[in-house]
C-alpha cells in the first residue's frame, strides 16, 4: 500500500457496509442479515486495493470473498461490476464478480503456498485463463466459469454456506472422478477454521454444449403424445448412470448395515415430514392412515446396506453433454441440513425416488401449462419404467422401500411448495394421492 492510502476497514465496518447486499443475496438464508465478522484473511494486496476472504457469522457461516479498491482507482470499463458496499474512501466489490477477484480465487484454490490463507489441493493442471465470468443463476453457491487458452473451460464453485468438515460435493466427486459419471475435478480449497478445516471452493471441468435433464424433458413435454419417442433411450441411460455412481460410491466408502436403530431413525423422519405436510395442507389428513400403512410395510422387508448417496437428486442435477452422455452434478446434498446428516450413509433408493418425483414434477408443470392430462400421465408412467429398466429391476422388497421413499419425498415437497411456490402445490398433492392409490 502507498503511505498515504487509508487503512483497511475494520472487520466490523466491513460487515456493516455489506449487510444490505448480503441480506438480498440469493445464497443468504433468513429474513435479515445481521452479519458479524467471524474470520478475515488477506488474499492479496496492491497499491489502492485489497482482496480478502471474509467469513460472516449470521447463525450460519458464509464465504464472502471481497475486493476493496480506493474510490476512483478502478479502471474505467463498461463491464466493471457495481460495488456491493462502500466505507469511507473504499468501494467494496464481490470478488466473484471482479476480474482480479476471479483470478485470485482460482489461483488460491489450486496453488499451494505457505502465504496462501486457503489450503489448496491441486489434482489436475489448469491451463492459462483468457476470460472469466460469474454465473448469474446462482442459488446456494456462486459459480465462476473460466475460458482457457486451449478452448476448454473450467468452473469454480464457492460454497457460500459451509461448516467444518469435508463437503460431499468435493469428496464424492473426487471419488467418482475415474468413473465417467461426473465432470473432471481440478482441485479444491479449504479454510482452517474452528480447530479444523472446511471445504470452501471446488474447481472442476465445465461441460460445454450441455443441457440439464429438466430442460431436455420439459421441452419435449410441450408436444407430448403420451410416448417417450427419442427420449426413451436417454431416460434409460439416465437410470444406468444412477446405478453406476451408486455402485462406485458403495465401493469407495464404507457401507453400513441397516440395523433397528438406523431403520427407526429413518422411519421417524418420515413420520415427522408427514405430520408437517398434513399440518400445512389439512386435506391430506384423511390419508393419514394410508400413509402409515405404506411406512409400516417397510417393517416387513429386508433393508439393503446403507451407503453414501447423492442426496438431492433430480433432473436439474444431471447434464447431457453432446457426444458424451449424462453427467451427475452437485453432490452437496441440501446445504441447510447439518453436514453430519448429509454425509451419513443412506438408502440408495432415496436418489431413485428423488429422480422419479422429478419426472412427476416435469409432467405436473407441463399440465399446469395446459398440456393434455392423459397423454402426460402416460408419458410419466413410461418414463418411470424406462428409468428403472436402466437402473436395474427392483425386487418386491425394494419396491416397498421405494414406495415409502417416494411418498416421503412428495410429502416434503408439499411443505416446500406451501412455503415457497403455492401455485405448484397441486403437483406434490396429486403425487401423494397417486402413490397412495397405487398401494
CSV table of N, CA, C and O in Angstrom, one decimal, residues 201-306:
chain,number,residue,atom,x,y,z
A,201,UNK,N,-14.1,-24.1,-1.7
A,201,UNK,CA,-14.1,-23.9,-3.1
A,201,UNK,C,-13.8,-25.2,-3.8
A,201,UNK,O,-13.0,-26.0,-3.2
A,202,UNK,N,-14.4,-25.5,-4.9
A,202,UNK,CA,-14.1,-26.7,-5.7
A,202,UNK,C,-13.9,-26.2,-7.2
A,202,UNK,O,-14.6,-25.3,-7.6
A,203,UNK,N,-12.9,-26.8,-7.9
A,203,UNK,CA,-12.6,-26.4,-9.3
A,203,UNK,C,-12.8,-27.7,-10.1
A,203,UNK,O,-12.2,-28.7,-9.8
A,204,UNK,N,-13.6,-27.6,-11.2
A,204,UNK,CA,-13.9,-28.8,-12.0
A,204,UNK,C,-14.1,-28.4,-13.4
A,204,UNK,O,-14.3,-27.2,-13.8
A,205,UNK,N,-14.1,-29.4,-14.3
A,205,UNK,CA,-14.4,-29.3,-15.7
A,205,UNK,C,-15.8,-28.6,-15.9
A,205,UNK,O,-16.7,-29.0,-15.3
A,206,UNK,N,-15.8,-27.7,-16.8
A,206,UNK,CA,-17.1,-27.2,-17.2
A,206,UNK,C,-17.5,-27.8,-18.6
A,206,UNK,O,-16.8,-27.8,-19.6
A,207,UNK,N,-18.6,-28.6,-18.5
A,207,UNK,CA,-19.1,-29.3,-19.7
A,207,UNK,C,-19.8,-28.4,-20.7
A,207,UNK,O,-20.8,-27.8,-20.3
A,208,UNK,N,-19.2,-28.2,-21.9
A,208,UNK,CA,-19.8,-27.3,-22.9
A,208,UNK,C,-20.8,-28.0,-23.7
A,208,UNK,O,-20.8,-29.3,-23.8
A,209,UNK,N,-21.7,-27.3,-24.3
A,209,UNK,CA,-22.7,-27.8,-25.2
A,209,UNK,C,-23.6,-28.7,-24.4
A,209,UNK,O,-24.0,-29.8,-24.9
A,210,UNK,N,-24.0,-28.3,-23.2
A,210,UNK,CA,-24.9,-29.2,-22.4
A,210,UNK,C,-26.2,-28.6,-22.1
A,210,UNK,O,-26.4,-27.4,-22.2
A,211,UNK,N,-27.2,-29.4,-21.8
A,211,UNK,CA,-28.5,-29.0,-21.3
A,211,UNK,C,-28.8,-29.9,-20.1
A,211,UNK,O,-28.4,-31.1,-20.2
A,212,UNK,N,-29.4,-29.4,-19.1
A,212,UNK,CA,-29.8,-30.3,-18.0
A,212,UNK,C,-31.0,-31.1,-18.3
A,212,UNK,O,-31.8,-30.8,-19.2
A,213,UNK,N,-31.2,-32.2,-17.6
A,213,UNK,CA,-32.3,-33.1,-17.9
A,213,UNK,C,-33.7,-32.4,-17.8
A,213,UNK,O,-34.6,-32.8,-18.5
A,214,UNK,N,-33.8,-31.5,-16.9
A,214,UNK,CA,-35.1,-30.8,-16.7
A,214,UNK,C,-35.4,-30.0,-18.0
A,214,UNK,O,-36.5,-30.1,-18.5
A,215,UNK,N,-34.4,-29.3,-18.6
A,215,UNK,CA,-34.6,-28.6,-19.8
A,215,UNK,C,-35.0,-29.6,-21.0
A,215,UNK,O,-35.9,-29.3,-21.8
A,216,UNK,N,-34.2,-30.6,-21.1
A,216,UNK,CA,-34.4,-31.6,-22.1
A,216,UNK,C,-35.9,-32.2,-22.1
A,216,UNK,O,-36.6,-32.2,-23.1
A,217,UNK,N,-36.3,-32.5,-20.9
A,217,UNK,CA,-37.6,-33.2,-20.8
A,217,UNK,C,-38.8,-32.2,-20.8
A,217,UNK,O,-39.8,-32.5,-21.5
A,218,UNK,N,-38.7,-31.1,-20.2
A,218,UNK,CA,-39.8,-30.1,-20.2
A,218,UNK,C,-40.0,-29.6,-21.6
A,218,UNK,O,-41.1,-29.3,-22.0
A,219,UNK,N,-38.9,-29.4,-22.4
A,219,UNK,CA,-39.0,-29.0,-23.8
A,219,UNK,C,-39.8,-30.1,-24.6
A,219,UNK,O,-40.7,-29.8,-25.4
A,220,UNK,N,-39.5,-31.4,-24.4
A,220,UNK,CA,-40.1,-32.4,-25.1
A,220,UNK,C,-41.6,-32.5,-24.7
A,220,UNK,O,-42.4,-32.9,-25.6
A,221,UNK,N,-41.9,-32.2,-23.5
A,221,UNK,CA,-43.3,-32.4,-23.0
A,221,UNK,C,-44.2,-31.3,-23.5
A,221,UNK,O,-45.5,-31.4,-23.4
A,222,UNK,N,-43.7,-30.3,-24.2
A,222,UNK,CA,-44.6,-29.3,-24.8
A,222,UNK,C,-45.4,-29.8,-25.9
A,222,UNK,O,-46.5,-29.3,-26.2
A,223,UNK,N,-45.0,-30.9,-26.5
A,223,UNK,CA,-45.7,-31.6,-27.6
A,223,UNK,C,-45.9,-33.1,-27.3
A,223,UNK,O,-45.6,-33.9,-28.1
A,224,UNK,N,-46.4,-33.3,-26.0
A,224,UNK,CA,-46.4,-34.7,-25.6
A,224,UNK,C,-47.6,-35.5,-26.2
A,224,UNK,O,-48.7,-35.0,-26.2
A,225,UNK,N,-47.3,-36.7,-26.8
A,225,UNK,CA,-48.3,-37.5,-27.3
A,225,UNK,C,-48.5,-38.8,-26.5
A,225,UNK,O,-49.2,-39.7,-26.9
A,226,UNK,N,-47.9,-38.8,-25.3
A,226,UNK,CA,-48.1,-39.9,-24.4
A,226,UNK,C,-46.9,-40.9,-24.5
A,226,UNK,O,-46.9,-41.9,-23.7
A,227,UNK,N,-46.1,-40.8,-25.5
A,227,UNK,CA,-44.9,-41.7,-25.7
A,227,UNK,C,-43.6,-41.0,-25.4
A,227,UNK,O,-43.5,-39.8,-25.5
A,228,UNK,N,-42.6,-41.8,-25.1
A,228,UNK,CA,-41.3,-41.2,-24.9
A,228,UNK,C,-40.6,-40.8,-26.2
A,228,UNK,O,-39.7,-39.9,-26.1
A,229,UNK,N,-40.8,-41.5,-27.2
A,229,UNK,CA,-40.2,-41.2,-28.5
A,229,UNK,C,-38.7,-41.4,-28.4
A,229,UNK,O,-38.2,-42.3,-27.8
A,230,UNK,N,-37.9,-40.4,-28.9
A,230,UNK,CA,-36.5,-40.5,-28.9
A,230,UNK,C,-35.9,-40.3,-27.6
A,230,UNK,O,-34.7,-40.6,-27.3
A,231,UNK,N,-36.7,-39.8,-26.6
A,231,UNK,CA,-36.2,-39.7,-25.2
A,231,UNK,C,-36.0,-41.0,-24.5
A,231,UNK,O,-35.3,-41.1,-23.5
A,232,UNK,N,-36.7,-42.0,-25.0
A,232,UNK,CA,-36.7,-43.3,-24.2
A,232,UNK,C,-35.3,-43.8,-23.9
A,232,UNK,O,-35.0,-44.1,-22.8
A,233,UNK,N,-34.4,-43.9,-24.9
A,233,UNK,CA,-33.1,-44.4,-24.6
A,233,UNK,C,-32.3,-43.5,-23.7
A,233,UNK,O,-31.5,-44.0,-22.9
A,234,UNK,N,-32.5,-42.2,-23.8
A,234,UNK,CA,-31.8,-41.3,-22.9
A,234,UNK,C,-32.3,-41.4,-21.5
A,234,UNK,O,-31.4,-41.4,-20.5
A,235,UNK,N,-33.6,-41.7,-21.2
A,235,UNK,CA,-34.0,-41.9,-19.9
A,235,UNK,C,-33.5,-43.2,-19.3
A,235,UNK,O,-33.1,-43.3,-18.1
A,236,UNK,N,-33.4,-44.2,-20.2
A,236,UNK,CA,-32.9,-45.5,-19.7
A,236,UNK,C,-31.4,-45.3,-19.4
A,236,UNK,O,-30.9,-45.8,-18.3
A,237,UNK,N,-30.7,-44.5,-20.2
A,237,UNK,CA,-29.2,-44.2,-19.9
A,237,UNK,C,-29.1,-43.4,-18.6
A,237,UNK,O,-28.1,-43.6,-17.8
A,238,UNK,N,-30.1,-42.6,-18.3
A,238,UNK,CA,-30.1,-41.9,-17.0
A,238,UNK,C,-30.2,-42.8,-15.8
A,238,UNK,O,-29.5,-42.7,-14.8
A,239,UNK,N,-31.0,-43.8,-16.0
A,239,UNK,CA,-31.1,-44.9,-15.0
A,239,UNK,C,-29.7,-45.6,-14.8
A,239,UNK,O,-29.3,-45.9,-13.7
A,240,UNK,N,-29.1,-45.9,-15.9
A,240,UNK,CA,-27.8,-46.6,-15.9
A,240,UNK,C,-26.7,-45.7,-15.2
A,240,UNK,O,-25.9,-46.3,-14.4
A,241,UNK,N,-26.7,-44.4,-15.5
A,241,UNK,CA,-25.8,-43.5,-14.8
A,241,UNK,C,-26.0,-43.6,-13.3
A,241,UNK,O,-25.0,-43.7,-12.6
A,242,UNK,N,-27.2,-43.6,-12.9
A,242,UNK,CA,-27.5,-43.6,-11.5
A,242,UNK,C,-27.0,-44.8,-10.8
A,242,UNK,O,-26.4,-44.8,-9.7
A,243,UNK,N,-27.2,-46.0,-11.4
A,243,UNK,CA,-26.7,-47.2,-10.9
A,243,UNK,C,-25.2,-47.2,-10.9
A,243,UNK,O,-24.6,-47.7,-9.9
A,244,UNK,N,-24.5,-46.7,-11.9
A,244,UNK,CA,-23.1,-46.7,-11.9
A,244,UNK,C,-22.5,-45.9,-10.8
A,244,UNK,O,-21.6,-46.3,-10.1
A,245,UNK,N,-23.0,-44.7,-10.5
A,245,UNK,CA,-22.4,-43.9,-9.4
A,245,UNK,C,-22.8,-44.5,-8.1
A,245,UNK,O,-22.0,-44.4,-7.1
A,246,UNK,N,-24.0,-45.1,-7.9
A,246,UNK,CA,-24.3,-45.8,-6.7
A,246,UNK,C,-23.3,-47.0,-6.4
A,246,UNK,O,-22.8,-47.1,-5.3
A,247,UNK,N,-23.1,-47.7,-7.4
A,247,UNK,CA,-22.1,-48.9,-7.3
A,247,UNK,C,-20.7,-48.4,-6.9
A,247,UNK,O,-20.1,-48.9,-6.0
A,248,UNK,N,-20.3,-47.3,-7.6
A,248,UNK,CA,-18.9,-46.8,-7.3
A,248,UNK,C,-18.8,-46.2,-5.9
A,248,UNK,O,-17.8,-46.4,-5.2
A,249,UNK,N,-19.9,-45.5,-5.4
A,249,UNK,CA,-19.9,-44.9,-4.1
A,249,UNK,C,-19.9,-46.0,-3.0
A,249,UNK,O,-19.2,-45.9,-2.0
A,250,UNK,N,-20.6,-47.1,-3.3
A,250,UNK,CA,-20.6,-48.2,-2.3
A,250,UNK,C,-19.2,-48.9,-2.3
A,250,UNK,O,-18.9,-49.5,-1.2
A,251,UNK,N,-18.5,-48.8,-3.3
A,251,UNK,CA,-17.1,-49.4,-3.3
A,251,UNK,C,-16.1,-48.5,-2.7
A,251,UNK,O,-15.1,-48.9,-2.1
A,252,UNK,N,-16.3,-47.2,-2.9
A,252,UNK,CA,-15.3,-46.2,-2.4
A,252,UNK,C,-15.5,-45.8,-0.9
A,252,UNK,O,-14.5,-45.4,-0.3
A,253,UNK,N,-16.6,-46.0,-0.4
A,253,UNK,CA,-16.9,-45.6,1.0
A,253,UNK,C,-17.5,-46.8,1.8
A,253,UNK,O,-18.2,-47.6,1.2
A,254,UNK,N,-17.3,-46.8,3.1
A,254,UNK,CA,-17.9,-47.9,3.9
A,254,UNK,C,-19.4,-47.9,3.8
A,254,UNK,O,-20.0,-46.9,3.8
A,255,UNK,N,-20.0,-49.1,3.7
A,255,UNK,CA,-21.4,-49.3,3.8
A,255,UNK,C,-21.7,-49.6,5.3
A,255,UNK,O,-20.9,-50.1,6.0
A,256,UNK,N,-23.0,-49.5,5.6
A,256,UNK,CA,-23.5,-49.7,7.0
A,256,UNK,C,-24.7,-50.6,7.0
A,256,UNK,O,-25.6,-50.4,6.2
A,257,UNK,N,-24.6,-51.6,7.8
A,257,UNK,CA,-25.8,-52.5,7.9
A,257,UNK,C,-27.0,-51.7,8.5
A,257,UNK,O,-26.9,-51.0,9.5
A,258,UNK,N,-28.1,-51.8,7.9
A,258,UNK,CA,-29.3,-51.1,8.3
A,258,UNK,C,-29.9,-51.9,9.5
A,258,UNK,O,-30.8,-52.7,9.4
A,259,UNK,N,-29.4,-51.6,10.7
A,259,UNK,CA,-30.0,-52.2,11.9
A,259,UNK,C,-31.2,-51.5,12.4
A,259,UNK,O,-31.7,-50.6,11.8
A,260,UNK,N,-31.7,-52.0,13.5
A,260,UNK,CA,-33.0,-51.5,14.0
A,260,UNK,C,-32.9,-50.0,14.4
A,260,UNK,O,-33.9,-49.2,14.1
A,261,UNK,N,-31.8,-49.6,14.8
A,261,UNK,CA,-31.6,-48.2,15.2
A,261,UNK,C,-31.7,-47.3,14.0
A,261,UNK,O,-32.3,-46.2,14.0
A,262,UNK,N,-31.0,-47.7,12.9
A,262,UNK,CA,-31.0,-46.9,11.7
A,262,UNK,C,-32.4,-46.9,11.1
A,262,UNK,O,-32.9,-45.8,10.6
A,263,UNK,N,-33.0,-48.0,11.0
A,263,UNK,CA,-34.4,-48.1,10.4
A,263,UNK,C,-35.4,-47.2,11.2
A,263,UNK,O,-36.2,-46.5,10.6
A,264,UNK,N,-35.3,-47.3,12.5
A,264,UNK,CA,-36.2,-46.4,13.4
A,264,UNK,C,-36.0,-45.0,13.1
A,264,UNK,O,-36.9,-44.2,13.0
A,265,UNK,N,-34.7,-44.6,13.0
A,265,UNK,CA,-34.4,-43.1,12.8
A,265,UNK,C,-34.9,-42.7,11.4
A,265,UNK,O,-35.5,-41.6,11.3
A,266,UNK,N,-34.8,-43.5,10.4
A,266,UNK,CA,-35.3,-43.1,9.1
A,266,UNK,C,-36.8,-43.1,9.1
A,266,UNK,O,-37.4,-42.1,8.6
A,267,UNK,N,-37.5,-44.1,9.7
A,267,UNK,CA,-38.9,-44.1,9.7
A,267,UNK,C,-39.5,-42.9,10.6
A,267,UNK,O,-40.5,-42.4,10.3
A,268,UNK,N,-38.7,-42.6,11.6
A,268,UNK,CA,-39.2,-41.4,12.4
A,268,UNK,C,-39.1,-40.1,11.6
A,268,UNK,O,-40.0,-39.2,11.7
A,269,UNK,N,-38.1,-40.0,10.7
A,269,UNK,CA,-38.0,-38.8,9.9
A,269,UNK,C,-39.2,-38.8,8.9
A,269,UNK,O,-39.7,-37.7,8.6
A,270,UNK,N,-39.6,-39.9,8.4
A,270,UNK,CA,-40.8,-40.0,7.5
A,270,UNK,C,-42.0,-39.5,8.2
A,270,UNK,O,-42.8,-38.7,7.7
A,271,UNK,N,-42.2,-39.9,9.5
A,271,UNK,CA,-43.4,-39.6,10.2
A,271,UNK,C,-43.4,-38.1,10.5
A,271,UNK,O,-44.4,-37.4,10.4
A,272,UNK,N,-42.2,-37.5,10.8
A,272,UNK,CA,-42.1,-36.0,11.0
A,272,UNK,C,-42.5,-35.2,9.8
A,272,UNK,O,-43.2,-34.3,9.9
A,273,UNK,N,-42.0,-35.7,8.6
A,273,UNK,CA,-42.4,-34.9,7.4
A,273,UNK,C,-43.8,-35.1,7.0
A,273,UNK,O,-44.5,-34.2,6.5
A,274,UNK,N,-44.4,-36.3,7.3
A,274,UNK,CA,-45.8,-36.5,7.1
A,274,UNK,C,-46.6,-35.6,7.9
A,274,UNK,O,-47.6,-35.0,7.5
A,275,UNK,N,-46.3,-35.5,9.2
A,275,UNK,CA,-47.0,-34.6,10.1
A,275,UNK,C,-46.9,-33.2,9.7
A,275,UNK,O,-47.9,-32.4,9.8
A,276,UNK,N,-45.8,-32.7,9.2
A,276,UNK,CA,-45.6,-31.3,8.8
A,276,UNK,C,-46.4,-31.1,7.5
A,276,UNK,O,-47.1,-30.0,7.4
A,277,UNK,N,-46.5,-32.0,6.6
A,277,UNK,CA,-47.3,-31.8,5.4
A,277,UNK,C,-48.8,-31.8,5.7
A,277,UNK,O,-49.5,-31.0,5.1
A,278,UNK,N,-49.2,-32.6,6.6
A,278,UNK,CA,-50.7,-32.6,7.0
A,278,UNK,C,-51.0,-31.3,7.7
A,278,UNK,O,-52.1,-30.8,7.5
A,279,UNK,N,-50.1,-30.8,8.5
A,279,UNK,CA,-50.4,-29.5,9.2
A,279,UNK,C,-50.4,-28.4,8.2
A,279,UNK,O,-51.2,-27.5,8.3
A,280,UNK,N,-49.6,-28.5,7.1
A,280,UNK,CA,-49.6,-27.4,6.1
A,280,UNK,C,-50.8,-27.5,5.2
A,280,UNK,O,-51.3,-26.5,4.7
A,281,UNK,N,-51.2,-28.8,4.9
A,281,UNK,CA,-52.4,-29.0,4.0
A,281,UNK,C,-53.3,-30.0,4.6
A,281,UNK,O,-53.3,-31.2,4.5
A,282,UNK,N,-54.2,-29.4,5.4
A,282,UNK,CA,-55.1,-30.3,6.3
A,282,UNK,C,-55.9,-31.3,5.5
A,282,UNK,O,-56.3,-32.4,6.0
A,283,UNK,N,-56.2,-31.1,4.2
A,283,UNK,CA,-57.0,-32.0,3.4
A,283,UNK,C,-56.3,-33.4,3.3
A,283,UNK,O,-56.9,-34.4,3.0
A,284,UNK,N,-54.9,-33.4,3.5
A,284,UNK,CA,-54.2,-34.6,3.5
A,284,UNK,C,-54.4,-35.5,4.7
A,284,UNK,O,-54.0,-36.6,4.8
A,285,UNK,N,-55.1,-34.9,5.7
A,285,UNK,CA,-55.3,-35.6,7.0
A,285,UNK,C,-56.2,-36.9,6.7
A,285,UNK,O,-56.0,-37.9,7.5
A,286,UNK,N,-57.0,-36.9,5.7
A,286,UNK,CA,-57.9,-38.0,5.5
A,286,UNK,C,-57.1,-39.2,5.0
A,286,UNK,O,-57.5,-40.4,5.0
A,287,UNK,N,-55.8,-39.0,4.6
A,287,UNK,CA,-55.0,-40.1,4.1
A,287,UNK,C,-53.9,-40.5,5.2
A,287,UNK,O,-53.1,-41.3,4.9
A,288,UNK,N,-54.1,-40.0,6.4
A,288,UNK,CA,-53.1,-40.3,7.4
A,288,UNK,C,-52.9,-41.8,7.6
A,288,UNK,O,-51.8,-42.3,7.8
A,289,UNK,N,-54.0,-42.5,7.7
A,289,UNK,CA,-54.0,-44.0,7.9
A,289,UNK,C,-53.3,-44.7,6.7
A,289,UNK,O,-52.5,-45.6,6.9
A,290,UNK,N,-53.6,-44.3,5.5
A,290,UNK,CA,-52.9,-44.9,4.3
A,290,UNK,C,-51.4,-44.6,4.3
A,290,UNK,O,-50.6,-45.5,3.9
A,291,UNK,N,-51.0,-43.4,4.7
A,291,UNK,CA,-49.6,-43.0,4.7
A,291,UNK,C,-48.9,-44.0,5.7
A,291,UNK,O,-47.8,-44.5,5.4
A,292,UNK,N,-49.5,-44.1,6.9
A,292,UNK,CA,-48.9,-45.0,7.9
A,292,UNK,C,-48.8,-46.4,7.4
A,292,UNK,O,-47.8,-47.1,7.7
A,293,UNK,N,-49.7,-46.9,6.6
A,293,UNK,CA,-49.7,-48.3,6.1
A,293,UNK,C,-48.5,-48.5,5.1
A,293,UNK,O,-47.8,-49.5,5.2
A,294,UNK,N,-48.2,-47.4,4.3
A,294,UNK,CA,-47.1,-47.5,3.4
A,294,UNK,C,-45.8,-47.6,4.2
A,294,UNK,O,-44.9,-48.4,3.9
A,295,UNK,N,-45.7,-46.8,5.3
A,295,UNK,CA,-44.5,-46.8,6.1
A,295,UNK,C,-44.4,-48.1,6.9
A,295,UNK,O,-43.3,-48.6,7.0
A,296,UNK,N,-45.5,-48.6,7.4
A,296,UNK,CA,-45.5,-49.8,8.2
A,296,UNK,C,-45.0,-51.0,7.4
A,296,UNK,O,-44.3,-51.9,7.9
A,297,UNK,N,-45.3,-51.0,6.1
A,297,UNK,CA,-45.0,-52.1,5.2
A,297,UNK,C,-43.5,-52.3,5.2
A,297,UNK,O,-43.0,-53.4,4.9
A,298,UNK,N,-42.7,-51.2,5.4
A,298,UNK,CA,-41.2,-51.4,5.3
A,298,UNK,C,-40.7,-52.1,6.5
A,298,UNK,O,-39.5,-52.5,6.5
A,299,UNK,N,-41.5,-52.4,7.5
A,299,UNK,CA,-41.0,-53.1,8.7
A,299,UNK,C,-41.0,-54.6,8.4
A,299,UNK,O,-40.4,-55.4,9.2
A,300,UNK,N,-41.5,-55.0,7.3
A,300,UNK,CA,-41.7,-56.4,7.0
A,300,UNK,C,-40.8,-56.9,5.8
A,300,UNK,O,-41.0,-57.9,5.2
A,301,UNK,N,-39.8,-56.0,5.5
A,301,UNK,CA,-38.9,-56.4,4.4
A,301,UNK,C,-37.5,-56.2,4.8
A,301,UNK,O,-37.2,-55.6,5.8
A,302,UNK,N,-36.6,-56.9,4.1
A,302,UNK,CA,-35.2,-56.8,4.4
A,302,UNK,C,-34.6,-55.5,3.8
A,302,UNK,O,-34.9,-55.2,2.6
A,303,UNK,N,-33.9,-54.7,4.6
A,303,UNK,CA,-33.4,-53.4,4.1
A,303,UNK,C,-32.0,-53.7,3.6
A,303,UNK,O,-31.2,-54.4,4.2
A,304,UNK,N,-31.6,-53.1,2.4
A,304,UNK,CA,-30.2,-53.2,2.0
A,304,UNK,C,-29.3,-52.4,2.9
A,304,UNK,O,-29.7,-51.6,3.7
A,305,UNK,N,-28.0,-52.6,2.7
A,305,UNK,CA,-27.0,-51.8,3.4
A,305,UNK,C,-27.1,-50.4,3.0
A,305,UNK,O,-27.5,-50.0,1.9
A,306,UNK,N,-26.8,-49.5,4.0
A,306,UNK,CA,-26.9,-48.0,3.7
A,306,UNK,C,-25.5,-47.6,3.2
A,306,UNK,O,-24.5,-48.2,3.5
